[in-house]
Amino acid sequence: MRTALVDRPIDVTALANEVASASNGASVLFIGTVRNVNDGRAVTGMEYTAYRGMAERELAAIAREASEEFGGSDVVVEHRLGALELGDASVVIATAHPHRGAAYAASRYVIEQLKRRVPIWKREHYVDGTREWVDPTRQANHAEQAEVSK
Amino acid sequence: MRTALVDRPIDVTALANEVASASNGASVLFIGTVRNVNDGRAVTGMEYTAYRGMAERELAAIAREASEEFGGSDVVVEHRLGALELGDASVVIATAHPHRGAAYAASRYVIEQLKRRVPIWKREHYVDGTREWVDPTRQANHAEQAEVSK
Amino acid sequence: MQVTVLLFASYADTLGTSSIPLELSSGATAGDALDQVRSLAADALPSKPLLAVNERYARPEHVLAAGDEVAIIPPVAGG
Amino acid sequence: MQVTVLLFASYADTLGTSSIPLELSSGATAGDALDQVRSLAADALPSKPLLAVNERYARPEHVLAAGDEVAIIPPVAGG
C-alpha cells in the first residue's frame, strides 16, 4: 500500500507493476485525466493545489480503508499537483486482489472517497483566457437545473 | 473499439493510450494475470487455447454491447493465447468515458461476459508436473463443498 | 450430408482429435451430431454441453445444413 | 492564545492570503476562528464551510489550543 501527491507525470505502468504479484489474479487501474470540456465549457488546462499534509493523511486513510473493507486488496494511489495539460493523468489508482470483485470495489471506493474527502482543488483554464476554481457542489446544481429545464 | 486474440505479451500501456482521449476524463484498465494458486493448488504456468473464429466474434460482440449499454464508452480488449507464465497478463480490458461510472461499468460488463461466453479454455500446470483443463463450473462446486464442510 | 464437428480442450483430449467429419441424413440437428460423437466416445462427453453452429451458440434442435461446422463447447474458462 | 488559519484555492483568492495569524481568547472554537476570518472578508466566505484542525476534519464546536492550525476548506475537487 502506498499513496502520494506528486509534482511530476504519473507513471501508469509503474503503478500497475507495483500492485501486480503472482498471488493477485486481478488488477484494476483507474486513470483520471484532464478533459477538454467540463460543465459545458472548453478547457485548455488545469492547475491542482492541495492542503498537502492533510491531503496525504486523508489519501493514506482511504487506501487503508479500501484494503480493510475489500479483502486486503493492494492499493497504490498517486495524485498529481501543479499545472496539467489536456490528457494528462491527474490521478491513478491501482488495486489488486486474487479475485476481481474486490479489486474493482476497492478501486471505486478510493476514487469516490478521494473526491469527497481529500483537500485538493483545481483551477480550470478556459479557451477565453479566464480561470476558475472548480466547485463540484455548484456543478451538481447546474446539472440539476439543466435536467429540470429539458 | 478493438478486440483481439494475441499470441504475444499484452502491452498494457499501449491499450491505456488507445482509449485515452482529451474528451474522456476516466479510463479503467482491468488486468487479469496468471495466479500461483487456483482452487487450492499450486500453479506453475498456464496454457490458453480458443475456438479462434468464434472467440473473436463473441469478444467483438461483447465490446459492442458494453459500449452501447454504457454511454458509448471506448472499449479495447486483448486476450492472450498460448503458454503463459506466472504473473503474465492473460487479458487486458481498457475502457474510457467522460465520466467514471460508465468506464467502470463497461469494464465490469466485458470481463463478466467474457468469462461466460467467449470460447477460451485454459490448462493449468501444477507443481507436481500434472496438467488439467480448468472447469469453472466444477470449481464452483468445490468451493461450495468447502463452504459446507467448514 | 456432411458436417464437421469441432472438439476443444478436455473434449478434444477425450476423443483424441479436434475435428470429426460426420455423415448425417438431411434434417439432422446439432443434437444429432452431438449424439453421434458421444457414441464414439462411449458417452464420456456430457449429455448437454454448449453447442455452436458456424461460430454461433445454437440449441440442440438447430437443423444443420451440408458443410456446417458444429462445435461442442466445454465449460469456457477465459479471462 | 494564537492560532493560524489556513486558506486555500478560492478562499485564499478572496482573502488575498493563504495564512492568517489570529489572537483568540482561551476556550475559543474552530467556529470562532472562522467567524473572525469571515468578518475580515466582509462575509465573502460561506457561513458553514468544512473546517479542519491540525490536518483533521473538525466541527465548529471543536475547542482550540494555542498553536493549532485551523483550515477553512473550500469544496474539494480532487481526482
Coordinates of C-alpha atoms in Angstrom, one line a residue:
Chain A
M1 CA 0.0 0.0 0.0
R2 CA 1.3 3.4 -1.0
T3 CA -0.2 6.8 -1.6
A4 CA 1.5 10.0 -2.7
L5 CA 1.0 13.5 -4.0
V6 CA 3.4 14.0 -6.9
D7 CA 4.6 17.0 -8.8
R8 CA 5.6 15.1 -12.0
P9 CA 3.8 13.0 -14.5
I10 CA 2.3 9.7 -13.1
D11 CA 3.9 6.5 -14.5
V12 CA 0.8 4.3 -15.0
T13 CA 2.9 1.2 -15.9
A14 CA 5.0 1.6 -12.7
L15 CA 1.8 1.7 -10.6
A16 CA 0.4 -1.4 -12.4
N17 CA 3.7 -3.3 -11.7
E18 CA 3.7 -2.1 -8.1
V19 CA 0.4 -3.9 -7.2
A20 CA 1.0 -6.9 -9.5
S21 CA 2.0 -10.1 -7.9
A22 CA 1.8 -13.8 -8.6
S23 CA -1.0 -14.2 -6.0
N24 CA -3.2 -11.4 -7.3
G25 CA -5.1 -12.6 -10.3
A26 CA -6.9 -9.3 -10.9
S27 CA -5.6 -5.7 -11.1
V28 CA -7.8 -2.6 -11.8
L29 CA -6.3 0.7 -12.7
F30 CA -8.3 3.9 -12.6
I31 CA -6.8 6.8 -14.6
G32 CA -8.4 10.3 -14.3
T33 CA -7.3 12.7 -17.0
V34 CA -7.8 16.4 -17.7
R35 CA -10.8 16.7 -20.1
N36 CA -11.2 19.3 -22.8
V37 CA -14.8 20.1 -21.7
N38 CA -16.1 20.4 -18.2
D39 CA -19.6 21.6 -17.2
G40 CA -20.1 22.7 -20.8
R41 CA -17.0 25.0 -21.1
A42 CA -14.0 24.4 -23.3
V43 CA -10.9 23.8 -21.1
T44 CA -7.3 24.3 -22.1
G45 CA -5.5 23.2 -18.9
M46 CA -5.8 22.6 -15.2
E47 CA -3.9 23.6 -12.1
Y48 CA -4.1 21.4 -9.0
T49 CA -3.3 22.5 -5.5
A50 CA -3.7 20.8 -2.1
Y51 CA -3.6 21.2 1.7
R52 CA -0.6 18.9 1.4
G53 CA -0.2 17.4 4.8
M54 CA -3.9 16.8 5.3
A55 CA -4.4 15.5 1.7
E56 CA -1.6 13.0 2.2
R57 CA -3.1 11.9 5.5
E58 CA -6.6 11.5 4.1
L59 CA -5.4 9.7 1.0
A60 CA -3.5 7.2 3.1
A61 CA -6.5 6.7 5.3
I62 CA -8.7 6.0 2.3
A63 CA -6.3 3.4 0.9
R64 CA -6.2 1.7 4.3
E65 CA -10.0 1.6 4.5
A66 CA -10.3 0.3 1.0
S67 CA -7.8 -2.5 1.7
E68 CA -9.5 -3.4 5.0
E69 CA -13.0 -3.3 3.6
F70 CA -12.2 -5.3 0.4
G71 CA -10.3 -8.4 1.4
G72 CA -6.8 -7.0 1.9
S73 CA -6.6 -5.6 -1.6
D74 CA -3.3 -4.0 -2.6
V75 CA -3.8 -0.3 -3.1
V76 CA -1.5 2.3 -4.7
V77 CA -2.6 5.8 -5.4
E78 CA -0.8 8.8 -6.9
H79 CA -2.4 12.2 -7.3
R80 CA -0.6 14.9 -9.3
L81 CA -0.4 18.6 -8.3
G82 CA 0.7 21.6 -10.3
A83 CA 0.0 22.6 -13.9
L84 CA -1.5 19.8 -16.1
E85 CA -2.3 19.8 -19.8
L86 CA -5.2 18.2 -21.6
G87 CA -5.0 14.4 -21.4
D88 CA -2.5 14.4 -18.5
A89 CA -3.3 12.0 -15.8
S90 CA -4.3 13.8 -12.6
V91 CA -4.9 10.6 -10.5
V92 CA -4.1 6.9 -10.9
I93 CA -5.5 4.3 -8.6
A94 CA -4.1 0.8 -8.8
T95 CA -5.7 -2.1 -6.9
A96 CA -5.1 -5.8 -7.0
H97 CA -6.6 -8.9 -5.3
P98 CA -6.7 -12.6 -6.0
H99 CA -10.4 -12.0 -7.2
R100 CA -11.7 -9.3 -9.4
G101 CA -14.7 -8.2 -7.4
A102 CA -12.5 -6.9 -4.6
A103 CA -10.1 -5.2 -6.9
Y104 CA -13.0 -3.3 -8.7
A105 CA -14.7 -2.5 -5.4
A106 CA -11.5 -1.1 -3.8
S107 CA -10.8 1.0 -6.9
R108 CA -14.3 2.5 -6.8
Y109 CA -14.1 3.1 -3.1
V110 CA -10.9 5.1 -3.4
I111 CA -12.0 7.4 -6.2
E112 CA -15.4 8.1 -4.6
Q113 CA -13.9 8.9 -1.2
L114 CA -11.0 10.8 -2.7
K115 CA -13.4 13.1 -4.5
R116 CA -15.4 13.6 -1.2
R117 CA -12.7 14.0 1.4
V118 CA -9.2 14.8 0.1
P119 CA -8.4 18.5 0.3
I120 CA -7.3 19.1 -3.3
W121 CA -8.6 21.8 -5.5
K122 CA -8.3 22.5 -9.2
R123 CA -8.5 25.7 -11.3
E124 CA -9.6 25.3 -14.9
H125 CA -8.1 27.4 -17.6
Y126 CA -10.6 28.2 -20.4
V127 CA -10.3 28.9 -24.1
D128 CA -11.3 32.6 -23.5
G129 CA -8.3 33.0 -21.2
T130 CA -10.3 33.1 -17.9
R131 CA -9.5 30.7 -15.0
E132 CA -11.9 29.4 -12.3
W133 CA -11.7 27.2 -9.3
V134 CA -13.9 24.1 -9.8
D135 CA -16.7 23.8 -7.3
P136 CA -18.3 20.3 -7.7
T137 CA -21.2 21.3 -5.4
R138 CA -22.1 24.2 -7.7
Q139 CA -21.7 22.0 -10.8
A140 CA -24.2 19.5 -9.4
N141 CA -26.7 22.3 -9.1
H142 CA -26.0 23.3 -12.7
A143 CA -26.6 19.7 -13.8
E144 CA -29.8 19.5 -11.9
Q145 CA -31.1 22.8 -13.4
A146 CA -30.1 21.5 -16.8
E147 CA -32.1 18.3 -16.1
V148 CA -35.1 20.3 -15.0
S149 CA -35.0 22.7 -18.0
K150 CA -35.0 19.8 -20.5
Chain B
M1 CA -13.3 -0.1 -30.2
R2 CA -11.0 -3.0 -30.9
T3 CA -10.8 -6.6 -29.7
A4 CA -8.1 -9.2 -30.4
L5 CA -6.8 -12.6 -29.5
V6 CA -3.0 -12.3 -29.4
D7 CA -0.1 -14.7 -29.2
R8 CA 2.4 -12.3 -27.6
P9 CA 2.6 -10.4 -24.3
I10 CA -0.1 -7.7 -23.9
D11 CA 1.2 -4.1 -23.8
V12 CA -0.9 -2.6 -21.0
T13 CA 0.4 0.9 -21.7
A14 CA -0.5 0.7 -25.4
L15 CA -4.1 -0.2 -24.5
A16 CA -4.3 2.6 -22.0
N17 CA -3.1 5.1 -24.6
E18 CA -5.5 3.6 -27.2
V19 CA -8.6 4.5 -25.2
A20 CA -7.3 7.8 -23.8
S21 CA -8.5 11.0 -25.4
A22 CA -9.0 14.6 -24.3
S23 CA -12.7 14.1 -24.1
N24 CA -12.5 11.0 -21.8
G25 CA -11.9 12.0 -18.2
A26 CA -11.8 8.5 -16.9
S27 CA -10.1 5.3 -18.0
V28 CA -10.4 1.9 -16.3
L29 CA -8.0 -0.9 -17.0
F30 CA -8.7 -4.5 -15.9
I31 CA -5.7 -6.8 -16.0
G32 CA -6.1 -10.5 -15.4
T33 CA -2.9 -12.3 -14.6
V34 CA -1.9 -16.0 -14.1
R35 CA -2.0 -16.7 -10.4
N36 CA 0.3 -19.1 -8.5
V37 CA -2.6 -20.7 -6.7
N38 CA -6.0 -21.7 -8.1
D39 CA -8.7 -23.7 -6.4
G40 CA -6.2 -24.5 -3.7
R41 CA -3.5 -26.0 -5.9
A42 CA 0.0 -24.5 -6.6
V43 CA 0.2 -23.5 -10.2
T44 CA 3.4 -23.1 -12.2
G45 CA 2.0 -21.9 -15.6
M46 CA -1.0 -21.8 -17.9
E47 CA -1.9 -22.7 -21.4
Y48 CA -4.7 -20.8 -23.2
T49 CA -6.5 -22.1 -26.3
A50 CA -9.6 -20.9 -28.1
Y51 CA -12.1 -21.6 -30.8
R52 CA -10.5 -18.8 -32.5
G53 CA -13.1 -17.5 -35.0
M54 CA -15.9 -17.8 -32.6
A55 CA -14.0 -16.3 -29.7
E56 CA -13.1 -13.3 -31.8
R57 CA -16.7 -12.8 -32.9
E58 CA -18.0 -13.1 -29.3
L59 CA -15.4 -10.8 -27.9
A60 CA -16.2 -8.2 -30.5
A61 CA -19.9 -8.5 -29.8
I62 CA -19.3 -8.1 -26.0
A63 CA -17.3 -4.9 -26.6
R64 CA -20.0 -3.5 -28.8
E65 CA -22.7 -4.3 -26.2
A66 CA -20.6 -2.7 -23.5
S67 CA -20.2 0.5 -25.5
E68 CA -23.9 0.6 -26.4
E69 CA -25.1 -0.1 -22.9
F70 CA -22.7 2.3 -21.2
G71 CA -22.9 5.7 -22.9
G72 CA -20.6 5.0 -25.9
S73 CA -17.6 4.1 -23.8
D74 CA -14.4 3.3 -25.7
V75 CA -13.6 -0.3 -25.3
V76 CA -10.3 -2.2 -26.2
V77 CA -9.7 -5.8 -25.2
E78 CA -6.9 -8.2 -25.8
H79 CA -6.9 -11.8 -24.7
R80 CA -3.7 -13.8 -24.9
L81 CA -3.4 -17.4 -26.1
G82 CA -0.6 -19.9 -25.8
A83 CA 1.8 -20.6 -22.9
L84 CA 1.8 -18.1 -20.1
E85 CA 4.0 -17.9 -17.0
L86 CA 3.0 -16.8 -13.5
G87 CA 2.2 -13.1 -13.4
D88 CA 1.7 -12.8 -17.2
A89 CA -1.4 -10.9 -18.2
S90 CA -3.9 -13.2 -19.9
V91 CA -6.5 -10.4 -20.6
V92 CA -6.5 -6.6 -20.5
I93 CA -9.7 -4.6 -20.8
A94 CA -9.4 -0.8 -21.3
T95 CA -12.5 1.3 -21.2
A96 CA -12.8 5.1 -21.2
H97 CA -15.6 7.6 -21.0
P98 CA -16.1 11.3 -20.0
H99 CA -17.5 10.0 -16.7
R100 CA -16.1 7.3 -14.4
G101 CA -19.3 5.4 -13.7
A102 CA -19.7 4.4 -17.3
A103 CA -16.0 3.4 -17.7
Y104 CA -16.2 1.1 -14.6
A105 CA -19.5 -0.4 -15.7
A106 CA -18.3 -1.1 -19.2
S107 CA -15.1 -2.7 -17.8
R108 CA -17.1 -5.0 -15.5
Y109 CA -19.5 -5.9 -18.2
V110 CA -16.8 -7.1 -20.5
I111 CA -15.0 -9.3 -18.0
E112 CA -18.2 -10.9 -16.7
Q113 CA -19.5 -11.6 -20.2
L114 CA -16.1 -12.8 -21.4
K115 CA -15.9 -15.4 -18.7
R116 CA -19.4 -16.6 -19.5
R117 CA -19.5 -16.6 -23.3
V118 CA -16.1 -16.5 -25.0
P119 CA -14.9 -20.0 -26.1
I120 CA -11.5 -19.9 -24.5
W121 CA -10.0 -22.7 -22.3
K122 CA -7.0 -22.9 -20.1
R123 CA -4.9 -25.8 -18.8
E124 CA -3.1 -25.3 -15.6
H125 CA 0.3 -26.8 -15.0
Y126 CA 0.8 -27.8 -11.4
V127 CA 3.9 -28.0 -9.2
D128 CA 3.7 -31.9 -9.2
G129 CA 4.0 -31.9 -13.0
T130 CA 0.4 -32.7 -13.8
R131 CA -1.8 -30.5 -16.1
E132 CA -5.5 -30.0 -16.0
W133 CA -8.2 -28.2 -18.0
V134 CA -9.9 -25.6 -15.8
D135 CA -13.6 -26.2 -15.4
P136 CA -15.1 -23.1 -13.6
T137 CA -18.5 -25.0 -13.2
R138 CA -16.7 -27.7 -11.2
Q139 CA -14.6 -25.2 -9.2
A140 CA -17.8 -23.5 -8.1
N141 CA -18.9 -26.9 -6.7
H142 CA -15.6 -27.4 -4.9
A143 CA -15.9 -24.0 -3.3
E144 CA -19.5 -24.8 -2.2
Q145 CA -18.4 -28.1 -0.7
A146 CA -15.6 -26.4 1.1
E147 CA -18.1 -23.9 2.5
V148 CA -20.4 -26.6 3.6
S149 CA -17.6 -28.7 5.2
K150 CA -16.4 -25.7 7.3
Chain C
M1 CA -24.9 -34.6 -46.0
Q2 CA -21.5 -34.0 -44.4
V3 CA -20.8 -31.7 -41.5
T4 CA -17.7 -31.2 -39.4
V5 CA -17.7 -31.5 -35.6
L6 CA -15.0 -29.5 -33.7
L7 CA -13.8 -30.5 -30.3
F8 CA -11.7 -28.4 -27.9
A9 CA -9.7 -28.7 -24.7
S10 CA -10.8 -31.6 -22.5
Y11 CA -13.3 -32.8 -25.1
A12 CA -10.5 -33.0 -27.7
D13 CA -8.4 -34.9 -25.3
T14 CA -11.2 -37.3 -24.5
L15 CA -11.8 -38.0 -28.2
G16 CA -8.2 -37.9 -29.2
T17 CA -9.0 -35.5 -32.0
S18 CA -10.1 -31.9 -32.5
S19 CA -12.2 -32.5 -35.7
I20 CA -14.5 -35.2 -36.8
P21 CA -16.3 -35.4 -40.2
L22 CA -19.8 -36.8 -39.8
E23 CA -22.2 -38.1 -42.4
L24 CA -25.8 -37.2 -41.4
S25 CA -29.2 -37.6 -43.0
S26 CA -31.0 -34.5 -44.2
G27 CA -32.9 -32.7 -41.4
A28 CA -30.4 -33.8 -38.8
T29 CA -29.9 -31.4 -35.9
A30 CA -26.9 -30.2 -33.8
G31 CA -28.1 -32.5 -31.1
D32 CA -28.0 -35.5 -33.5
A33 CA -24.4 -34.6 -34.3
L34 CA -23.6 -34.5 -30.6
D35 CA -25.2 -37.9 -30.1
Q36 CA -23.1 -39.5 -32.8
V37 CA -19.9 -38.0 -31.3
R38 CA -20.9 -39.1 -27.8
S39 CA -21.4 -42.7 -29.0
L40 CA -17.9 -42.6 -30.5
A41 CA -16.6 -41.6 -27.1
A42 CA -18.6 -44.2 -25.1
D43 CA -20.6 -41.3 -23.7
A44 CA -17.5 -39.8 -22.0
L45 CA -18.8 -36.4 -23.1
P46 CA -21.6 -34.8 -21.0
S47 CA -25.1 -35.1 -22.4
K48 CA -25.9 -31.4 -22.6
P49 CA -22.8 -29.4 -23.4
L50 CA -23.0 -26.0 -25.1
L51 CA -23.1 -26.3 -28.9
A52 CA -22.3 -23.8 -31.6
V53 CA -23.0 -23.9 -35.3
N54 CA -20.8 -21.9 -37.7
E55 CA -19.3 -20.0 -34.7
R56 CA -22.6 -19.0 -33.0
Y57 CA -24.1 -20.6 -30.0
A58 CA -27.0 -22.9 -31.1
R59 CA -29.7 -25.1 -29.4
P60 CA -29.7 -28.9 -29.9
E61 CA -32.8 -28.5 -32.1
H62 CA -30.9 -26.3 -34.6
V63 CA -31.3 -28.0 -38.0
L64 CA -28.0 -28.5 -39.9
A65 CA -27.1 -27.8 -43.5
A66 CA -24.4 -29.5 -45.5
G67 CA -21.0 -28.2 -44.7
D68 CA -22.0 -26.8 -41.3
E69 CA -19.3 -26.5 -38.6
V70 CA -20.7 -27.9 -35.3
A71 CA -18.7 -27.2 -32.2
I72 CA -19.0 -28.9 -28.9
I73 CA -18.0 -26.3 -26.3
P74 CA -16.5 -27.4 -22.9
P75 CA -17.1 -25.0 -20.0
V76 CA -15.4 -21.8 -21.0
A77 CA -12.5 -20.6 -18.9
G78 CA -11.2 -17.4 -20.4
G79 CA -10.0 -14.3 -18.5
Chain D
M1 CA -3.7 32.4 22.6
Q2 CA -2.5 32.4 19.0
V3 CA -3.7 30.0 16.2
T4 CA -3.0 30.0 12.5
V5 CA -5.8 29.9 10.0
L6 CA -5.1 28.5 6.5
L7 CA -6.9 29.4 3.4
F8 CA -6.9 27.6 0.0
A9 CA -8.0 28.0 -3.6
S10 CA -10.9 30.4 -4.0
Y11 CA -10.9 31.3 -0.3
A12 CA -7.3 32.3 -0.4
D13 CA -8.1 34.4 -3.5
T14 CA -11.0 36.0 -1.7
L15 CA -8.9 36.9 1.4
G16 CA -5.7 37.7 -0.7
T17 CA -3.7 35.5 1.6
S18 CA -3.2 31.8 2.4
S19 CA -2.4 32.2 6.1
I20 CA -3.8 34.4 8.9
P21 CA -2.4 34.5 12.5
L22 CA -5.3 35.0 14.9
E23 CA -5.3 36.0 18.6
L24 CA -8.2 34.2 20.3
S25 CA -9.3 34.0 23.9
S26 CA -8.9 30.7 25.8
G27 CA -11.8 28.3 25.1
A28 CA -12.4 29.7 21.6
T29 CA -13.6 27.2 19.0
A30 CA -12.8 26.5 15.3
G31 CA -16.1 28.2 14.6
D32 CA -14.9 31.3 16.4
A33 CA -11.8 31.4 14.3
L34 CA -14.0 31.1 11.2
D35 CA -16.2 34.0 12.3
Q36 CA -13.2 36.3 12.8
V37 CA -11.8 35.4 9.3
R38 CA -15.3 35.9 7.8
S39 CA -15.5 39.4 9.3
L40 CA -12.2 40.2 7.7
A41 CA -13.6 39.2 4.3
A42 CA -16.9 41.1 4.8
D43 CA -18.6 37.7 5.0
A44 CA -17.5 36.8 1.4
L45 CA -16.8 33.3 2.7
P46 CA -19.7 30.9 3.2
S47 CA -21.1 30.6 6.7
K48 CA -20.6 26.8 7.1
P49 CA -17.6 25.7 5.2
L50 CA -15.7 22.5 6.1
L51 CA -13.1 23.0 8.8
A52 CA -10.0 21.1 9.8
V53 CA -7.9 21.4 12.9
N54 CA -4.3 20.2 12.7
E55 CA -5.0 18.3 9.4
R56 CA -8.2 16.6 10.5
Y57 CA -11.8 17.5 9.8
A58 CA -13.3 19.1 12.8
R59 CA -16.7 20.5 13.9
P60 CA -17.2 24.3 14.5
E61 CA -17.6 23.4 18.3
H62 CA -14.0 21.9 18.4
V63 CA -12.2 23.8 21.1
L64 CA -8.8 25.1 20.0
A65 CA -5.5 25.1 21.8
A66 CA -2.6 27.5 21.4
G67 CA -0.6 26.9 18.2
D68 CA -3.4 25.0 16.5
E69 CA -3.6 25.1 12.7
V70 CA -7.2 25.8 11.6
A71 CA -8.0 25.2 7.9
I72 CA -11.1 26.6 6.1
I73 CA -11.7 24.0 3.4
P74 CA -13.4 25.0 0.1
P75 CA -15.4 22.3 -1.7
V76 CA -12.8 19.7 -2.6
A77 CA -12.3 18.9 -6.3
G78 CA -9.6 16.3 -6.5
G79 CA -9.5 13.4 -9.0

